[in-house]
Structure formats: structure tokens, C-alpha cells
Amino acid sequence: MHRASPVAGLIFLLTGLVGCTTTAGVALPELDTWESRKLVLTDASPWQFSGRLGVRAGDEGFNGKVWWRQDGRVYRARISGPIGVGTVFINGHGREVSLTDKDGVVTELEDAETDLRDLYGWTIPVTSLRFWALGVPDPSGAAEVELNEDDLAESIRQRDWVVTFGAYAEGGGQPMPSRLTAESGDIRVRLVIDNWAFQ
């Protein structure tokens, strides 16, 4: 992990707040087969969601709110709610990830999931969450996918994680995940997505 200055963190914080502006969404093309869903959603951009997050890692955990925006390979996320941590911002470009804490200090994460747990005692599957939230596997690695009767992902097994989809709701004119759980070892991440927006 490498720490940067609080000034850099403040710049990122302001950028993240600007990115929170609500914009009108657009409809996705018809996604009537699993193959069409994978093809379209894997490359969809830009999009964003907001919702609620529950994290448990051993004896540590919290419930909070999450906002995520994806622009190509670049993403910004805001997680609020961890007791004693406050709001944290995660900024990524591909596999490069940095975290801005409540004091505006930026830390470059060499291994996002491991470093988050070392810092706070909890973690989330940062590198693959952008794909799993859309209901498709991360294209960077092998995955086992089980589909439901509607040709939507019911579960994804990938990178030592098991992701199960509890519900879908409308997003961009198509059914999108609204409730999912990702588990790996003693880590359990529950995500409830309240709003989707595609642009």
C-alpha cells in the first residue's frame, strides 16, 4: 500500500461528489438471451447504481450505503456507514485501485481486497464487483454460471467467490440484479441495489 497526500484526496473527494449528480437514464437494447446479456452488459458504459451494502468478515462488519459509477474501465465508488471509518471513496482504473479515507488521505491498494481487510477488518470484491453487480461474470477469468428459468444468472462461481442473485428488478428497461450476495471464506457481502441508471 502506498499513501498519497490529503490534498490529492480532497481533489478526488470533490470529483466524486460531482459524479453523484443524478442524470436521466437511457434504455438498454433488448437482452432476450444469456449470450446477448453477457455481450451487452460486459461492455456497457457509462452506468451507475446506488443501494445498500452489508459486509461481514469474521468478527468485523457493517451495514451502510453504496454508490458506484462506471465509465469504461474507470470507476468511482462511495461507501458510507462503517463505524469509526466514516465515508470512504474507492477509485479504480482496471486493476489499479486507490482509496480515499474520511480525512482525504489517498492510499494506493496493491491488492484491493487484501489491503481493505488489513486496513479496516472488512473487504468487498472490488475488482469483479462491476461485472457481478450487472449479473455477468468478470471476463478476466474462468467462471461457472447457473441460469434461472428466465435465462438470468442465478449464481456465479469465480475467483474463490460464490455470488448468488436473490432478485431482479427493472433497470434501463431490462431486468437487472436488485439483490445479490457474494461469499468467500468468512467474508459475506450483501448488496441491495435500489436504483440503476444507464447513459
PDB file of C-alpha atoms in Angstrom:
ATOM      1  CA  MET A   1       0.000   0.000   0.000  1.00  0.00           C
ATOM      2  CA  HIS A   2       1.235   3.490  -0.817  1.00  0.00           C
ATOM      3  CA  ARG A   3      -0.156   6.650   0.768  1.00  0.00           C
ATOM      4  CA  ALA A   4      -0.593   9.931  -1.089  1.00  0.00           C
ATOM      5  CA  SER A   5      -1.244  13.427   0.213  1.00  0.00           C
ATOM      6  CA  PRO A   6      -4.521  14.668   1.757  1.00  0.00           C
ATOM      7  CA  VAL A   7      -4.650  17.345  -0.985  1.00  0.00           C
ATOM      8  CA  ALA A   8      -4.913  14.650  -3.652  1.00  0.00           C
ATOM      9  CA  GLY A   9      -7.646  13.065  -1.601  1.00  0.00           C
ATOM     10  CA  LEU A  10      -9.586  16.326  -1.429  1.00  0.00           C
ATOM     11  CA  ILE A  11      -9.412  16.682  -5.203  1.00  0.00           C
ATOM     12  CA  PHE A  12     -10.762  13.145  -5.609  1.00  0.00           C
ATOM     13  CA  LEU A  13     -13.454  13.748  -2.994  1.00  0.00           C
ATOM     14  CA  LEU A  14     -14.747  16.777  -4.903  1.00  0.00           C
ATOM     15  CA  THR A  15     -14.613  14.839  -8.175  1.00  0.00           C
ATOM     16  CA  GLY A  16     -16.622  12.032  -6.605  1.00  0.00           C
ATOM     17  CA  LEU A  17     -19.256  14.429  -5.328  1.00  0.00           C
ATOM     18  CA  VAL A  18     -19.650  15.984  -8.774  1.00  0.00           C
ATOM     19  CA  GLY A  19     -20.098  12.476 -10.168  1.00  0.00           C
ATOM     20  CA  CYS A  20     -23.060  11.912  -7.832  1.00  0.00           C
ATOM     21  CA  THR A  21     -25.280  14.256  -9.845  1.00  0.00           C
ATOM     22  CA  THR A  22     -28.442  12.474 -10.967  1.00  0.00           C
ATOM     23  CA  THR A  23     -28.838  12.253 -14.741  1.00  0.00           C
ATOM     24  CA  ALA A  24     -31.569  10.872 -16.966  1.00  0.00           C
ATOM     25  CA  GLY A  25     -31.057   7.264 -17.898  1.00  0.00           C
ATOM     26  CA  VAL A  26     -31.480   5.540 -21.241  1.00  0.00           C
ATOM     27  CA  ALA A  27     -32.930   2.167 -22.143  1.00  0.00           C
ATOM     28  CA  LEU A  28     -30.678  -0.793 -22.866  1.00  0.00           C
ATOM     29  CA  PRO A  29     -31.192  -2.826 -26.044  1.00  0.00           C
ATOM     30  CA  GLU A  30     -33.320  -5.966 -25.757  1.00  0.00           C
ATOM     31  CA  LEU A  31     -31.445  -8.613 -23.750  1.00  0.00           C
ATOM     32  CA  ASP A  32     -33.518 -11.691 -24.524  1.00  0.00           C
ATOM     33  CA  THR A  33     -30.800 -14.364 -24.216  1.00  0.00           C
ATOM     34  CA  TRP A  34     -27.957 -15.065 -21.815  1.00  0.00           C
ATOM     35  CA  GLU A  35     -25.386 -14.553 -24.573  1.00  0.00           C
ATOM     36  CA  SER A  36     -26.836 -11.159 -25.506  1.00  0.00           C
ATOM     37  CA  ARG A  37     -26.817 -10.126 -21.818  1.00  0.00           C
ATOM     38  CA  LYS A  38     -23.151 -11.051 -21.439  1.00  0.00           C
ATOM     39  CA  LEU A  39     -22.182  -9.315 -24.668  1.00  0.00           C
ATOM     40  CA  VAL A  40     -24.009  -6.045 -23.968  1.00  0.00           C
ATOM     41  CA  LEU A  41     -23.572  -5.734 -20.203  1.00  0.00           C
ATOM     42  CA  THR A  42     -19.876  -6.668 -20.100  1.00  0.00           C
ATOM     43  CA  ASP A  43     -19.113  -3.605 -22.246  1.00  0.00           C
ATOM     44  CA  ALA A  44     -21.929  -1.321 -21.050  1.00  0.00           C
ATOM     45  CA  SER A  45     -20.788   2.209 -20.159  1.00  0.00           C
ATOM     46  CA  PRO A  46     -21.397   4.572 -18.539  1.00  0.00           C
ATOM     47  CA  TRP A  47     -23.735   3.401 -15.806  1.00  0.00           C
ATOM     48  CA  GLN A  48     -24.252   3.788 -12.089  1.00  0.00           C
ATOM     49  CA  PHE A  49     -26.200   2.334  -9.203  1.00  0.00           C
ATOM     50  CA  SER A  50     -26.991   3.233  -5.617  1.00  0.00           C
ATOM     51  CA  GLY A  51     -28.090   0.957  -2.843  1.00  0.00           C
ATOM     52  CA  ARG A  52     -27.298  -0.646   0.476  1.00  0.00           C
ATOM     53  CA  LEU A  53     -24.371  -2.797   1.498  1.00  0.00           C
ATOM     54  CA  GLY A  54     -23.932  -5.309   4.309  1.00  0.00           C
ATOM     55  CA  VAL A  55     -20.455  -6.708   4.923  1.00  0.00           C
ATOM     56  CA  ARG A  56     -19.272  -9.399   7.328  1.00  0.00           C
ATOM     57  CA  ALA A  57     -15.653 -10.601   7.597  1.00  0.00           C
ATOM     58  CA  GLY A  58     -15.032 -12.805  10.614  1.00  0.00           C
ATOM     59  CA  ASP A  59     -15.980 -10.718  13.644  1.00  0.00           C
ATOM     60  CA  GLU A  60     -15.946  -7.427  11.721  1.00  0.00           C
ATOM     61  CA  GLY A  61     -18.730  -5.969   9.631  1.00  0.00           C
ATOM     62  CA  PHE A  62     -21.131  -3.113   8.974  1.00  0.00           C
ATOM     63  CA  ASN A  63     -24.257  -2.043   7.139  1.00  0.00           C
ATOM     64  CA  GLY A  64     -24.147   1.078   5.018  1.00  0.00           C
ATOM     65  CA  LYS A  65     -24.870   2.740   1.717  1.00  0.00           C
ATOM     66  CA  VAL A  66     -23.025   2.393  -1.579  1.00  0.00           C
ATOM     67  CA  TRP A  67     -22.881   4.415  -4.788  1.00  0.00           C
ATOM     68  CA  TRP A  68     -20.950   3.156  -7.826  1.00  0.00           C
ATOM     69  CA  ARG A  69     -20.300   4.792 -11.208  1.00  0.00           C
ATOM     70  CA  GLN A  70     -18.596   3.022 -14.120  1.00  0.00           C
ATOM     71  CA  ASP A  71     -17.099   4.839 -17.136  1.00  0.00           C
ATOM     72  CA  GLY A  72     -15.344   2.267 -19.296  1.00  0.00           C
ATOM     73  CA  ARG A  73     -12.514   0.799 -17.210  1.00  0.00           C
ATOM     74  CA  VAL A  74     -12.684   3.715 -14.748  1.00  0.00           C
ATOM     75  CA  TYR A  75     -14.941   3.528 -11.705  1.00  0.00           C
ATOM     76  CA  ARG A  76     -15.702   5.581  -8.617  1.00  0.00           C
ATOM     77  CA  ALA A  77     -17.436   4.206  -5.550  1.00  0.00           C
ATOM     78  CA  ARG A  78     -18.590   5.765  -2.296  1.00  0.00           C
ATOM     79  CA  ILE A  79     -19.190   3.555   0.743  1.00  0.00           C
ATOM     80  CA  SER A  80     -20.684   5.087   3.875  1.00  0.00           C
ATOM     81  CA  GLY A  81     -21.588   3.522   7.169  1.00  0.00           C
ATOM     82  CA  PRO A  82     -18.577   1.698   8.649  1.00  0.00           C
ATOM     83  CA  ILE A  83     -18.390   2.654  12.343  1.00  0.00           C
ATOM     84  CA  GLY A  84     -15.187   4.537  13.109  1.00  0.00           C
ATOM     85  CA  VAL A  85     -14.291   4.728   9.415  1.00  0.00           C
ATOM     86  CA  GLY A  86     -16.878   7.142   8.033  1.00  0.00           C
ATOM     87  CA  THR A  87     -17.300   7.503   4.293  1.00  0.00           C
ATOM     88  CA  VAL A  88     -14.575   6.090   2.057  1.00  0.00           C
ATOM     89  CA  PHE A  89     -14.121   6.565  -1.673  1.00  0.00           C
ATOM     90  CA  ILE A  90     -12.673   3.906  -3.958  1.00  0.00           C
ATOM     91  CA  ASN A  91     -11.275   4.949  -7.324  1.00  0.00           C
ATOM     92  CA  GLY A  92     -10.183   2.407  -9.913  1.00  0.00           C
ATOM     93  CA  HIS A  93      -8.852   2.105 -13.424  1.00  0.00           C
ATOM     94  CA  GLY A  94      -8.789  -1.523 -14.497  1.00  0.00           C
ATOM     95  CA  ARG A  95      -6.870  -3.341 -11.761  1.00  0.00           C
ATOM     96  CA  GLU A  96      -5.320  -0.155 -10.304  1.00  0.00           C
ATOM     97  CA  VAL A  97      -7.229   0.882  -7.182  1.00  0.00           C
ATOM     98  CA  SER A  98      -6.900   3.718  -4.670  1.00  0.00           C
ATOM     99  CA  LEU A  99      -8.846   4.549  -1.528  1.00  0.00           C
ATOM    100  CA  THR A 100      -9.573   7.975  -0.055  1.00  0.00           C
ATOM    101  CA  ASP A 101     -10.417   7.939   3.659  1.00  0.00           C
ATOM    102  CA  LYS A 102     -12.554  10.355   5.669  1.00  0.00           C
ATOM    103  CA  ASP A 103      -9.520  12.626   6.213  1.00  0.00           C
ATOM    104  CA  GLY A 104      -8.803  12.885   2.486  1.00  0.00           C
ATOM    105  CA  VAL A 105      -5.700  10.691   2.623  1.00  0.00           C
ATOM    106  CA  VAL A 106      -5.241   8.560  -0.502  1.00  0.00           C
ATOM    107  CA  THR A 107      -3.849   5.020  -0.289  1.00  0.00           C
ATOM    108  CA  GLU A 108      -2.864   3.067  -3.394  1.00  0.00           C
ATOM    109  CA  LEU A 109      -4.082  -0.508  -2.968  1.00  0.00           C
ATOM    110  CA  GLU A 110      -1.731  -3.125  -4.392  1.00  0.00           C
ATOM    111  CA  ASP A 111      -4.225  -5.933  -3.694  1.00  0.00           C
ATOM    112  CA  ALA A 112      -7.553  -4.204  -3.110  1.00  0.00           C
ATOM    113  CA  GLU A 113      -9.376  -6.987  -1.300  1.00  0.00           C
ATOM    114  CA  THR A 114      -6.458  -7.921   0.964  1.00  0.00           C
ATOM    115  CA  ASP A 115      -5.467  -4.316   1.667  1.00  0.00           C
ATOM    116  CA  LEU A 116      -9.034  -3.302   2.580  1.00  0.00           C
ATOM    117  CA  ARG A 117      -9.206  -6.092   5.117  1.00  0.00           C
ATOM    118  CA  ASP A 118      -5.800  -5.162   6.547  1.00  0.00           C
ATOM    119  CA  LEU A 119      -6.899  -1.522   6.876  1.00  0.00           C
ATOM    120  CA  TYR A 120     -10.443  -1.943   8.192  1.00  0.00           C
ATOM    121  CA  GLY A 121     -11.071  -5.595   9.032  1.00  0.00           C
ATOM    122  CA  TRP A 122     -13.612  -5.982   6.194  1.00  0.00           C
ATOM    123  CA  THR A 123     -13.418  -6.179   2.416  1.00  0.00           C
ATOM    124  CA  ILE A 124     -15.506  -6.292  -0.757  1.00  0.00           C
ATOM    125  CA  PRO A 125     -14.703  -7.945  -4.124  1.00  0.00           C
ATOM    126  CA  VAL A 126     -13.622  -4.655  -5.697  1.00  0.00           C
ATOM    127  CA  THR A 127     -12.037  -5.999  -8.892  1.00  0.00           C
ATOM    128  CA  SER A 128     -15.040  -8.046 -10.045  1.00  0.00           C
ATOM    129  CA  LEU A 129     -17.981  -6.254  -8.434  1.00  0.00           C
ATOM    130  CA  ARG A 130     -18.569  -4.057 -11.507  1.00  0.00           C
ATOM    131  CA  PHE A 131     -19.436  -7.195 -13.504  1.00  0.00           C
ATOM    132  CA  TRP A 132     -21.209  -9.198 -10.797  1.00  0.00           C
ATOM    133  CA  ALA A 133     -23.481  -6.244  -9.997  1.00  0.00           C
ATOM    134  CA  LEU A 134     -24.632  -6.385 -13.637  1.00  0.00           C
ATOM    135  CA  GLY A 135     -25.322 -10.102 -13.300  1.00  0.00           C
ATOM    136  CA  VAL A 136     -22.487 -11.280 -15.559  1.00  0.00           C
ATOM    137  CA  PRO A 137     -19.099 -12.915 -14.820  1.00  0.00           C
ATOM    138  CA  ASP A 138     -15.820 -10.998 -14.814  1.00  0.00           C
ATOM    139  CA  PRO A 139     -14.403 -11.662 -18.318  1.00  0.00           C
ATOM    140  CA  SER A 140     -10.826 -11.718 -16.976  1.00  0.00           C
ATOM    141  CA  GLY A 141     -11.171 -15.247 -15.563  1.00  0.00           C
ATOM    142  CA  ALA A 142     -12.998 -18.548 -15.742  1.00  0.00           C
ATOM    143  CA  ALA A 143     -16.437 -18.759 -14.157  1.00  0.00           C
ATOM    144  CA  GLU A 144     -19.217 -21.259 -13.519  1.00  0.00           C
ATOM    145  CA  VAL A 145     -22.645 -19.746 -14.134  1.00  0.00           C
ATOM    146  CA  GLU A 146     -26.043 -21.207 -13.274  1.00  0.00           C
ATOM    147  CA  LEU A 147     -29.056 -19.669 -15.007  1.00  0.00           C
ATOM    148  CA  ASN A 148     -32.641 -19.467 -13.814  1.00  0.00           C
ATOM    149  CA  GLU A 149     -35.745 -20.154 -15.895  1.00  0.00           C
ATOM    150  CA  ASP A 150     -35.636 -16.592 -17.276  1.00  0.00           C
ATOM    151  CA  ASP A 151     -32.101 -17.048 -18.657  1.00  0.00           C
ATOM    152  CA  LEU A 152     -30.687 -14.759 -15.954  1.00  0.00           C
ATOM    153  CA  ALA A 153     -27.747 -15.586 -13.702  1.00  0.00           C
ATOM    154  CA  GLU A 154     -28.817 -17.408 -10.556  1.00  0.00           C
ATOM    155  CA  SER A 155     -25.261 -17.885  -9.320  1.00  0.00           C
ATOM    156  CA  ILE A 156     -21.689 -17.210 -10.416  1.00  0.00           C
ATOM    157  CA  ARG A 157     -18.650 -19.042  -9.043  1.00  0.00           C
ATOM    158  CA  GLN A 158     -15.459 -17.123  -9.760  1.00  0.00           C
ATOM    159  CA  ARG A 159     -12.152 -16.177  -8.068  1.00  0.00           C
ATOM    160  CA  ASP A 160     -12.954 -18.172  -4.903  1.00  0.00           C
ATOM    161  CA  TRP A 161     -16.234 -16.268  -4.610  1.00  0.00           C
ATOM    162  CA  VAL A 162     -19.778 -17.577  -4.875  1.00  0.00           C
ATOM    163  CA  VAL A 163     -22.264 -14.930  -5.982  1.00  0.00           C
ATOM    164  CA  THR A 164     -25.979 -15.660  -5.682  1.00  0.00           C
ATOM    165  CA  PHE A 165     -28.722 -13.452  -7.122  1.00  0.00           C
ATOM    166  CA  GLY A 166     -31.822 -13.188  -4.956  1.00  0.00           C
ATOM    167  CA  ALA A 167     -33.903 -10.836  -7.088  1.00  0.00           C
ATOM    168  CA  TYR A 168     -34.022  -8.803 -10.285  1.00  0.00           C
ATOM    169  CA  ALA A 169     -35.807  -5.517 -10.955  1.00  0.00           C
ATOM    170  CA  GLU A 170     -36.136  -3.074 -13.861  1.00  0.00           C
ATOM    171  CA  GLY A 171     -33.043  -1.111 -14.816  1.00  0.00           C
ATOM    172  CA  GLY A 172     -32.521   0.523 -18.203  1.00  0.00           C
ATOM    173  CA  GLY A 173     -35.703  -1.160 -19.401  1.00  0.00           C
ATOM    174  CA  GLN A 174     -34.318  -4.645 -18.669  1.00  0.00           C
ATOM    175  CA  PRO A 175     -34.235  -6.946 -15.622  1.00  0.00           C
ATOM    176  CA  MET A 176     -31.138  -6.092 -13.586  1.00  0.00           C
ATOM    177  CA  PRO A 177     -29.906  -7.529 -10.273  1.00  0.00           C
ATOM    178  CA  SER A 178     -31.532  -5.863  -7.287  1.00  0.00           C
ATOM    179  CA  ARG A 179     -30.305  -8.204  -4.564  1.00  0.00           C
ATOM    180  CA  LEU A 180     -27.146 -10.317  -4.541  1.00  0.00           C
ATOM    181  CA  THR A 181     -24.775 -11.955  -2.064  1.00  0.00           C
ATOM    182  CA  ALA A 182     -21.075 -12.674  -2.587  1.00  0.00           C
ATOM    183  CA  GLU A 183     -19.283 -15.094  -0.247  1.00  0.00           C
ATOM    184  CA  SER A 184     -15.661 -16.217   0.066  1.00  0.00           C
ATOM    185  CA  GLY A 185     -14.387 -17.985   3.184  1.00  0.00           C
ATOM    186  CA  ASP A 186     -15.580 -15.974   6.197  1.00  0.00           C
ATOM    187  CA  ILE A 187     -16.476 -12.965   4.044  1.00  0.00           C
ATOM    188  CA  ARG A 188     -20.111 -12.267   3.178  1.00  0.00           C
ATOM    189  CA  VAL A 189     -21.147  -9.217   1.158  1.00  0.00           C
ATOM    190  CA  ARG A 190     -24.849  -8.437   0.668  1.00  0.00           C
ATOM    191  CA  LEU A 191     -25.796  -5.816  -1.922  1.00  0.00           C
ATOM    192  CA  VAL A 192     -29.268  -4.377  -2.431  1.00  0.00           C
ATOM    193  CA  ILE A 193     -29.452  -2.114  -5.487  1.00  0.00           C
ATOM    194  CA  ASP A 194     -32.223   0.473  -5.254  1.00  0.00           C
ATOM    195  CA  ASN A 195     -31.548   2.452  -8.461  1.00  0.00           C
ATOM    196  CA  TRP A 196     -29.892   1.751 -11.815  1.00  0.00           C
ATOM    197  CA  ALA A 197     -29.024   4.380 -14.437  1.00  0.00           C
ATOM    198  CA  PHE A 198     -27.524   3.723 -17.884  1.00  0.00           C
ATOM    199  CA  GLN A 199     -26.378   6.629 -20.043  1.00  0.00           C
TER     200      GLN A 199
END
